[in-house]
CSV table of C-alpha atoms in Angstrom, one decimal:
chain,number,residue,atom,x,y,z
A,1,UNK,CA,6.6,43.0,-15.1
A,2,UNK,CA,5.2,39.9,-13.3
A,3,UNK,CA,6.6,37.0,-12.0
A,4,UNK,CA,4.4,34.3,-13.3
A,5,UNK,CA,4.4,32.9,-16.9
A,6,UNK,CA,2.1,33.4,-19.6
A,7,UNK,CA,-0.9,31.1,-19.3
A,8,UNK,CA,-0.3,28.5,-21.9
A,9,UNK,CA,-1.8,25.6,-20.2
A,10,UNK,CA,-4.2,23.1,-21.6
A,11,UNK,CA,-6.7,21.3,-19.3
A,12,UNK,CA,-4.5,18.2,-19.7
A,13,UNK,CA,-1.2,19.9,-18.9
A,14,UNK,CA,-2.6,21.9,-16.0
A,15,UNK,CA,-4.2,18.7,-14.5
A,16,UNK,CA,-0.6,17.0,-14.7
A,17,UNK,CA,0.8,19.8,-12.6
A,18,UNK,CA,-2.2,19.5,-10.0
A,19,UNK,CA,-2.0,15.7,-9.8
A,20,UNK,CA,1.7,16.0,-8.9
A,21,UNK,CA,0.8,18.5,-6.0
A,22,UNK,CA,-2.0,16.4,-4.8
A,23,UNK,CA,0.2,13.5,-4.5
A,24,UNK,CA,3.1,15.1,-3.0
A,25,UNK,CA,1.2,17.2,-0.2
A,26,UNK,CA,-2.0,15.2,0.0
A,27,UNK,CA,-5.2,16.6,-1.4
A,28,UNK,CA,-6.2,18.4,2.2
A,29,UNK,CA,-2.8,20.0,2.3
A,30,UNK,CA,-3.1,21.4,-1.2
A,31,UNK,CA,-4.2,25.1,-1.6
A,32,UNK,CA,-5.0,27.0,-4.7
A,33,UNK,CA,-1.9,29.0,-3.7
A,34,UNK,CA,0.3,26.0,-3.7
A,35,UNK,CA,-1.3,25.0,-7.2
A,36,UNK,CA,-0.7,28.7,-8.5
A,37,UNK,CA,3.0,28.3,-7.5
A,38,UNK,CA,3.3,24.9,-8.9
A,39,UNK,CA,2.2,25.7,-12.1
A,40,UNK,CA,3.8,29.3,-12.3
A,41,UNK,CA,0.4,31.1,-13.3
A,42,UNK,CA,-1.9,33.3,-11.0
A,43,UNK,CA,-4.8,31.9,-9.3
A,44,UNK,CA,-7.0,33.6,-11.2
A,45,UNK,CA,-5.7,32.1,-14.3
A,46,UNK,CA,-6.5,28.6,-12.7
A,47,UNK,CA,-9.9,29.6,-12.1
A,48,UNK,CA,-10.0,30.4,-15.6
A,49,UNK,CA,-9.5,26.7,-16.4
A,50,UNK,CA,-11.6,25.1,-13.5
A,51,UNK,CA,-13.8,26.2,-10.7
A,52,UNK,CA,-11.3,25.2,-8.1
A,53,UNK,CA,-9.2,22.3,-6.5
A,54,UNK,CA,-12.0,20.0,-6.2
A,55,UNK,CA,-12.9,19.9,-9.9
A,56,UNK,CA,-9.1,19.3,-10.7
A,57,UNK,CA,-9.4,16.2,-7.9
A,58,UNK,CA,-12.5,15.0,-10.1
A,59,UNK,CA,-10.8,15.6,-13.6
A,60,UNK,CA,-7.8,13.5,-12.2
A,61,UNK,CA,-9.6,11.0,-10.5
A,62,UNK,CA,-12.1,10.5,-13.5
A,63,UNK,CA,-8.8,10.0,-15.7
A,64,UNK,CA,-7.9,7.0,-13.4
A,65,UNK,CA,-11.4,5.5,-13.2
A,66,UNK,CA,-11.9,5.9,-17.2
A,67,UNK,CA,-8.7,4.1,-17.6
A,68,UNK,CA,-9.8,1.3,-15.1
A,69,UNK,CA,-13.2,0.7,-16.1
A,70,UNK,CA,-12.2,0.6,-20.1
A,71,UNK,CA,-10.6,-2.4,-19.1
A,72,UNK,CA,-13.7,-4.2,-18.1
A,73,UNK,CA,-15.0,-3.4,-21.7
A,74,UNK,CA,-12.3,-4.8,-23.6
A,75,UNK,CA,-13.1,-8.0,-25.5
A,76,UNK,CA,-10.6,-9.8,-23.2
A,77,UNK,CA,-12.5,-9.0,-20.3
A,78,UNK,CA,-16.1,-9.9,-21.8
A,79,UNK,CA,-15.3,-13.1,-23.8
A,80,UNK,CA,-14.4,-16.4,-22.7
A,81,UNK,CA,-14.1,-18.4,-19.5
A,82,UNK,CA,-14.2,-16.2,-16.1
A,83,UNK,CA,-10.7,-17.4,-15.2
A,84,UNK,CA,-9.4,-16.1,-18.6
A,85,UNK,CA,-11.2,-12.6,-18.2
A,86,UNK,CA,-9.7,-12.4,-14.8
A,87,UNK,CA,-6.2,-12.8,-15.7
A,88,UNK,CA,-6.9,-10.3,-18.8
A,89,UNK,CA,-8.4,-7.9,-16.2
A,90,UNK,CA,-5.5,-8.5,-13.8
A,91,UNK,CA,-3.0,-7.9,-16.2
A,92,UNK,CA,-4.7,-4.8,-17.6
A,93,UNK,CA,-5.3,-3.1,-14.4
A,94,UNK,CA,-1.7,-3.5,-13.5
A,95,UNK,CA,-0.8,-1.9,-17.1
A,96,UNK,CA,-3.4,1.0,-16.4
A,97,UNK,CA,-2.0,1.6,-13.0
A,98,UNK,CA,1.5,2.0,-14.5
A,99,UNK,CA,0.6,3.9,-17.6
A,100,UNK,CA,-1.4,6.4,-15.6
A,101,UNK,CA,0.5,6.1,-12.4
A,102,UNK,CA,0.2,9.6,-10.8
A,103,UNK,CA,-3.8,9.6,-11.5
A,104,UNK,CA,-4.2,6.0,-10.2
A,105,UNK,CA,-1.8,6.9,-7.3
A,106,UNK,CA,-4.3,9.8,-6.4
A,107,UNK,CA,-7.2,7.4,-6.5
A,108,UNK,CA,-5.8,4.9,-4.3
A,109,UNK,CA,-4.9,7.7,-1.7
A,110,UNK,CA,-8.3,9.3,-1.6
A,111,UNK,CA,-9.8,9.1,1.9
A,112,UNK,CA,-13.2,10.5,1.5
A,113,UNK,CA,-13.4,14.1,3.0
A,114,UNK,CA,-15.2,15.8,0.2
A,115,UNK,CA,-18.0,14.7,-2.0
A,116,UNK,CA,-15.8,13.8,-4.8
A,117,UNK,CA,-13.7,11.9,-2.7
A,118,UNK,CA,-16.6,9.8,-1.4
A,119,UNK,CA,-17.6,9.2,-5.4
A,120,UNK,CA,-14.2,8.2,-6.1
A,121,UNK,CA,-14.3,5.6,-3.2
A,122,UNK,CA,-17.9,4.3,-4.6
A,123,UNK,CA,-16.4,4.1,-7.8
A,124,UNK,CA,-13.5,2.0,-6.9
A,125,UNK,CA,-15.5,-0.3,-4.7
A,126,UNK,CA,-17.6,-0.9,-7.7
A,127,UNK,CA,-14.7,-1.6,-9.8
A,128,UNK,CA,-13.4,-3.9,-7.1
A,129,UNK,CA,-16.8,-5.6,-6.9
A,130,UNK,CA,-16.8,-6.2,-10.7
A,131,UNK,CA,-13.5,-8.1,-10.5
A,132,UNK,CA,-14.8,-10.1,-7.2
A,133,UNK,CA,-17.7,-11.3,-9.2
A,134,UNK,CA,-15.2,-12.7,-11.8
A,135,UNK,CA,-13.1,-14.3,-9.3
A,136,UNK,CA,-16.4,-15.9,-7.7
A,137,UNK,CA,-17.6,-17.0,-11.4
A,138,UNK,CA,-14.1,-18.5,-12.3
A,139,UNK,CA,-14.2,-20.4,-8.8
A,140,UNK,CA,-17.8,-21.6,-9.3
A,141,UNK,CA,-16.2,-22.8,-12.8
A,142,UNK,CA,-13.8,-25.0,-10.9
A,143,UNK,CA,-10.6,-22.9,-12.5
A,144,UNK,CA,-9.6,-21.4,-9.2
A,145,UNK,CA,-8.4,-23.3,-6.0
A,146,UNK,CA,-11.3,-23.7,-3.5
A,147,UNK,CA,-9.3,-23.2,-0.1
A,148,UNK,CA,-9.0,-19.5,-0.7
A,149,UNK,CA,-11.9,-17.3,0.2
A,150,UNK,CA,-12.9,-15.1,-3.0
A,151,UNK,CA,-13.1,-12.1,-0.9
A,152,UNK,CA,-9.7,-12.6,0.5
A,153,UNK,CA,-8.3,-13.7,-2.6
A,154,UNK,CA,-9.6,-10.4,-4.4
A,155,UNK,CA,-8.2,-8.3,-1.4
A,156,UNK,CA,-4.8,-9.9,-2.0
A,157,UNK,CA,-4.9,-9.8,-5.6
A,158,UNK,CA,-5.6,-6.1,-5.5
A,159,UNK,CA,-3.0,-5.8,-2.7
A,160,UNK,CA,-0.3,-6.9,-4.8
A,161,UNK,CA,-1.6,-4.8,-8.2
A,162,UNK,CA,-2.0,-1.6,-6.2
A,163,UNK,CA,1.5,-2.3,-4.5
A,164,UNK,CA,3.1,-1.4,-7.6
A,165,UNK,CA,2.4,2.3,-7.5
A,166,UNK,CA,4.9,2.3,-4.3
A,167,UNK,CA,8.0,1.3,-6.4
A,168,UNK,CA,7.3,1.7,-10.0
A,169,UNK,CA,8.9,4.7,-11.9
A,170,UNK,CA,8.6,5.0,-15.7
A,171,UNK,CA,12.2,4.7,-16.6
A,172,UNK,CA,11.7,5.2,-20.4
A,173,UNK,CA,11.1,1.2,-20.7
A,174,UNK,CA,7.4,2.3,-21.9
A,175,UNK,CA,5.0,-0.2,-23.0
A,176,UNK,CA,7.6,-3.3,-22.8
A,177,UNK,CA,8.4,-2.8,-19.1
A,178,UNK,CA,4.9,-2.3,-18.0
A,179,UNK,CA,4.1,-5.5,-19.8
A,180,UNK,CA,7.0,-7.1,-18.0
A,181,UNK,CA,5.7,-6.2,-14.7
A,182,UNK,CA,2.1,-7.1,-15.5
A,183,UNK,CA,3.3,-10.5,-16.8
A,184,UNK,CA,5.0,-11.2,-13.5
A,185,UNK,CA,1.8,-10.2,-11.6
A,186,UNK,CA,-0.4,-12.6,-13.7
A,187,UNK,CA,2.4,-15.4,-13.3
A,188,UNK,CA,2.6,-15.1,-9.5
A,189,UNK,CA,-1.2,-14.6,-8.9
A,190,UNK,CA,-2.5,-17.3,-10.9
A,191,UNK,CA,0.4,-19.8,-11.4
A,192,UNK,CA,2.2,-19.2,-7.9
A,193,UNK,CA,6.1,-19.1,-7.5
A,194,UNK,CA,6.6,-22.6,-7.1
A,195,UNK,CA,7.6,-24.8,-10.0
A,196,UNK,CA,5.7,-27.8,-8.6
B,1,UNK,CA,-7.9,20.3,40.5
B,2,UNK,CA,-6.6,19.3,37.1
B,3,UNK,CA,-7.9,18.1,33.9
B,4,UNK,CA,-5.3,15.5,33.6
B,5,UNK,CA,-5.5,12.1,35.0
B,6,UNK,CA,-3.1,10.4,37.0
B,7,UNK,CA,-0.1,8.7,35.3
B,8,UNK,CA,-0.6,5.2,35.5
B,9,UNK,CA,1.2,4.5,32.2
B,10,UNK,CA,3.8,1.9,31.8
B,11,UNK,CA,6.2,2.3,29.0
B,12,UNK,CA,4.2,-0.3,26.6
B,13,UNK,CA,0.4,1.5,27.4
B,14,UNK,CA,2.1,5.0,26.6
B,15,UNK,CA,3.4,3.6,23.6
B,16,UNK,CA,0.2,2.0,22.4
B,17,UNK,CA,-1.3,5.6,22.7
B,18,UNK,CA,1.5,7.2,20.7
B,19,UNK,CA,1.2,5.0,17.9
B,20,UNK,CA,-2.1,5.4,17.3
B,21,UNK,CA,-1.9,9.1,17.3
B,22,UNK,CA,1.2,8.7,15.1
B,23,UNK,CA,-0.7,6.3,12.7
B,24,UNK,CA,-3.7,8.8,12.6
B,25,UNK,CA,-1.9,12.0,12.0
B,26,UNK,CA,1.2,11.0,10.8
B,27,UNK,CA,4.6,11.5,12.6
B,28,UNK,CA,5.4,14.9,11.2
B,29,UNK,CA,1.9,16.1,11.9
B,30,UNK,CA,1.8,15.0,15.8
B,31,UNK,CA,3.0,17.3,18.3
B,32,UNK,CA,3.9,16.7,22.1
B,33,UNK,CA,0.7,18.5,22.7
B,34,UNK,CA,-1.4,15.9,20.6
B,35,UNK,CA,0.2,13.1,22.7
B,36,UNK,CA,-0.5,14.7,25.9
B,37,UNK,CA,-4.2,15.0,24.9
B,38,UNK,CA,-4.5,11.6,23.6
B,39,UNK,CA,-2.9,10.2,26.7
B,40,UNK,CA,-4.8,12.4,29.2
B,41,UNK,CA,-1.5,13.2,31.0
B,42,UNK,CA,0.7,16.4,30.9
B,43,UNK,CA,3.6,16.8,28.7
B,44,UNK,CA,5.8,16.5,31.8
B,45,UNK,CA,4.4,13.3,32.6
B,46,UNK,CA,5.2,12.0,29.1
B,47,UNK,CA,8.8,13.5,29.4
B,48,UNK,CA,9.0,11.5,32.8
B,49,UNK,CA,8.7,8.3,30.9
B,50,UNK,CA,10.6,9.4,27.3
B,51,UNK,CA,12.9,12.0,26.1
B,52,UNK,CA,10.4,13.0,23.4
B,53,UNK,CA,8.2,12.1,20.4
B,54,UNK,CA,11.3,10.6,18.6
B,55,UNK,CA,12.1,8.2,21.4
B,56,UNK,CA,8.6,7.1,21.3
B,57,UNK,CA,8.8,6.6,17.4
B,58,UNK,CA,12.0,4.5,18.1
B,59,UNK,CA,10.2,2.2,20.6
B,60,UNK,CA,7.2,1.9,18.3
B,61,UNK,CA,9.5,1.1,15.1
B,62,UNK,CA,11.7,-1.5,17.2
B,63,UNK,CA,8.6,-3.4,18.4
B,64,UNK,CA,7.7,-3.9,14.6
B,65,UNK,CA,11.3,-4.7,13.6
B,66,UNK,CA,12.1,-6.9,16.5
B,67,UNK,CA,9.0,-9.0,15.4
B,68,UNK,CA,9.8,-9.4,12.0
B,69,UNK,CA,13.7,-10.2,12.5
B,70,UNK,CA,12.5,-12.6,14.9
B,71,UNK,CA,10.9,-14.6,12.3
B,72,UNK,CA,14.2,-14.9,10.3
B,73,UNK,CA,15.8,-16.7,13.6
B,74,UNK,CA,13.0,-19.2,14.0
B,75,UNK,CA,13.6,-22.8,13.1
B,76,UNK,CA,11.6,-22.8,10.2
B,77,UNK,CA,13.4,-20.0,8.5
B,78,UNK,CA,16.9,-21.5,9.1
B,79,UNK,CA,16.4,-25.2,8.4
B,80,UNK,CA,15.4,-27.0,5.2
B,81,UNK,CA,15.2,-26.2,1.5
B,82,UNK,CA,15.1,-22.2,0.7
B,83,UNK,CA,11.6,-22.7,-0.6
B,84,UNK,CA,10.2,-24.0,2.4
B,85,UNK,CA,12.1,-21.3,4.7
B,86,UNK,CA,10.7,-18.6,2.2
B,87,UNK,CA,7.1,-20.1,2.6
B,88,UNK,CA,7.6,-20.1,6.3
B,89,UNK,CA,9.1,-16.6,6.4
B,90,UNK,CA,6.1,-15.2,4.1
B,91,UNK,CA,3.6,-16.8,6.5
B,92,UNK,CA,5.2,-15.4,9.6
B,93,UNK,CA,5.6,-11.9,8.2
B,94,UNK,CA,2.2,-11.8,7.4
B,95,UNK,CA,1.1,-13.0,10.9
B,96,UNK,CA,3.4,-10.8,12.5
B,97,UNK,CA,2.2,-7.6,10.5
B,98,UNK,CA,-1.4,-8.6,11.9
B,99,UNK,CA,-0.5,-9.4,15.6
B,100,UNK,CA,1.6,-5.9,15.7
B,101,UNK,CA,-0.8,-4.4,13.3
B,102,UNK,CA,-0.2,-0.4,14.5
B,103,UNK,CA,3.4,-1.0,14.9
B,104,UNK,CA,4.0,-2.5,11.6
B,105,UNK,CA,1.8,-0.1,10.1
B,106,UNK,CA,3.8,2.9,11.3
B,107,UNK,CA,7.1,1.1,10.1
B,108,UNK,CA,5.4,0.8,6.5
B,109,UNK,CA,4.5,4.5,6.5
B,110,UNK,CA,8.2,5.9,7.8
B,111,UNK,CA,9.4,8.1,5.1
B,112,UNK,CA,12.7,9.3,6.2
B,113,UNK,CA,12.8,13.0,7.7
B,114,UNK,CA,14.7,12.2,10.9
B,115,UNK,CA,17.3,10.2,12.0
B,116,UNK,CA,15.2,7.6,13.4
B,117,UNK,CA,12.9,7.4,10.2
B,118,UNK,CA,16.2,6.7,8.1
B,119,UNK,CA,17.3,4.0,10.4
B,120,UNK,CA,14.1,2.5,10.3
B,121,UNK,CA,13.9,2.3,6.4
B,122,UNK,CA,17.6,1.2,6.6
B,123,UNK,CA,16.5,-1.8,8.8
B,124,UNK,CA,13.6,-2.5,6.5
B,125,UNK,CA,15.6,-2.5,3.5
B,126,UNK,CA,17.8,-5.0,5.6
B,127,UNK,CA,14.9,-7.5,6.3
B,128,UNK,CA,13.8,-7.2,2.4
B,129,UNK,CA,17.2,-8.2,1.6
B,130,UNK,CA,17.3,-11.2,3.5
B,131,UNK,CA,14.0,-12.5,2.0
B,132,UNK,CA,15.2,-11.6,-1.2
B,133,UNK,CA,18.4,-13.7,-0.6
B,134,UNK,CA,16.1,-16.7,0.3
B,135,UNK,CA,14.0,-16.1,-2.6
B,136,UNK,CA,17.1,-16.3,-5.1
B,137,UNK,CA,18.4,-19.3,-3.3
B,138,UNK,CA,15.1,-21.0,-3.7
B,139,UNK,CA,15.2,-20.2,-7.4
B,140,UNK,CA,18.7,-21.3,-7.9
B,141,UNK,CA,17.9,-24.7,-6.3
B,142,UNK,CA,15.0,-25.0,-9.1
B,143,UNK,CA,12.0,-24.7,-6.5
B,144,UNK,CA,10.9,-21.5,-8.1
B,145,UNK,CA,9.5,-20.3,-11.5
B,146,UNK,CA,12.2,-18.8,-13.6
B,147,UNK,CA,10.2,-16.6,-15.6
B,148,UNK,CA,9.7,-14.1,-12.9
B,149,UNK,CA,12.9,-12.0,-11.8
B,150,UNK,CA,13.7,-12.6,-8.1
B,151,UNK,CA,13.6,-8.6,-7.6
B,152,UNK,CA,10.2,-8.1,-8.9
B,153,UNK,CA,8.8,-11.2,-7.3
B,154,UNK,CA,10.2,-10.1,-3.9
B,155,UNK,CA,8.5,-6.7,-4.3
B,156,UNK,CA,5.1,-8.3,-5.3
B,157,UNK,CA,5.2,-10.8,-2.5
B,158,UNK,CA,5.9,-8.0,0.1
B,159,UNK,CA,3.3,-5.8,-1.9
B,160,UNK,CA,0.8,-8.4,-1.2
B,161,UNK,CA,1.8,-9.1,2.4
B,162,UNK,CA,2.0,-5.3,3.3
B,163,UNK,CA,-1.4,-4.7,1.5
B,164,UNK,CA,-2.9,-6.6,4.4
B,165,UNK,CA,-2.2,-3.5,6.8
B,166,UNK,CA,-4.9,-1.4,4.4
B,167,UNK,CA,-7.7,-3.5,5.4
B,168,UNK,CA,-7.3,-6.0,8.2
B,169,UNK,CA,-8.8,-5.2,11.6
B,170,UNK,CA,-8.5,-7.6,14.7
B,171,UNK,CA,-12.1,-8.5,15.2
B,172,UNK,CA,-11.6,-11.1,18.3
B,173,UNK,CA,-10.7,-13.8,15.8
B,174,UNK,CA,-7.3,-13.8,17.3
B,175,UNK,CA,-4.5,-16.3,16.1
B,176,UNK,CA,-7.0,-18.4,14.0
B,177,UNK,CA,-8.1,-15.4,11.9
B,178,UNK,CA,-4.4,-14.4,11.4
B,179,UNK,CA,-3.5,-18.0,10.3
B,180,UNK,CA,-6.4,-18.1,8.0
B,181,UNK,CA,-5.2,-15.1,6.3
B,182,UNK,CA,-1.7,-15.9,6.1
B,183,UNK,CA,-2.3,-19.4,4.9
B,184,UNK,CA,-4.3,-17.5,1.9
B,185,UNK,CA,-1.2,-15.5,1.3
B,186,UNK,CA,1.1,-18.5,1.2
B,187,UNK,CA,-1.3,-20.4,-1.1
B,188,UNK,CA,-1.7,-17.7,-3.8
B,189,UNK,CA,1.9,-16.7,-3.6
B,190,UNK,CA,3.3,-19.9,-4.0
B,191,UNK,CA,0.7,-22.1,-5.3
B,192,UNK,CA,-1.2,-19.5,-7.4
B,193,UNK,CA,-5.0,-18.9,-7.7
B,194,UNK,CA,-5.7,-21.6,-10.7
B,195,UNK,CA,-6.4,-25.3,-10.2
B,196,UNK,CA,-4.4,-26.1,-13.2
């Protein structure tokens, strides 16, 4: 008789458990023992799925990055005036953050102690630069105010979007709730709170 | 002969060392031994200044909270239309965050394991509620757009302000640099990025 349950995990369901443990304990603070206990299967069963915890980190981070980079390939991000494309990317980035909350949260917390973490930070910087370029183009088109520096505006825009991860909890509202939040981000960032 | 230096600390200079260690290791991960090593004085010398690490936490958090609550008592936060007061509070909150960066960073990271941490979270909530009330008043005056929910707008506004702590590093720019960043926050949040 064993205390561990039968291993019925798919790569995806095991990843969901791992990302939860990483976000709770921090990646550095998570051991294979912690993952084994959280999943309810032995360490050797986990090794049957992945080479180790760094591979789980890479898979989790990849899921977040794939979701974010896919936004840049959407028609709304590729066609039309830069300011419209920027609004689309802002809205969809916020939506992906909420739809893939644990994965994007992990990505945002990565600090760069391992090769995988440094790769994640590099890819995240690349995403930020793609958005910053869009913002610069929109400013050059005369569609954005000139009294806010592009670099600073990009930081504040991402700061606002990423802060959603601090408080957003999926409550069954689903896509409609995510859309409501993303709409507010776009209205505030592009239109401002003031009526006049 | 001793390895520790002579204790020439004032309460303020000891606090500056402690807040640095708390932000680097996390409050939970910091022992009196860590504080002693960082300060270069013995643990008993530290106990000469404070009762223990929780008192250092309380002093550091108090400094952040005192700075933030003082903003609400400034004339600009008390006189005039709610929307003008809200803009003043937004600008000054961002400036205090930058001027008191390590102390406010610590406040933002507090998670509530000790009595002092729970008190800090309660006081932070109180501050947020004071700002949320101002935002509701400005909306009732017709000065803020009605298509963004007040609760959501408050969260996004603080999300943007607090995100400054992630990247801002005092670089000798002093008050002028802090003013430039705070101006950008106000322009973006109230006027929006778009020219039209």
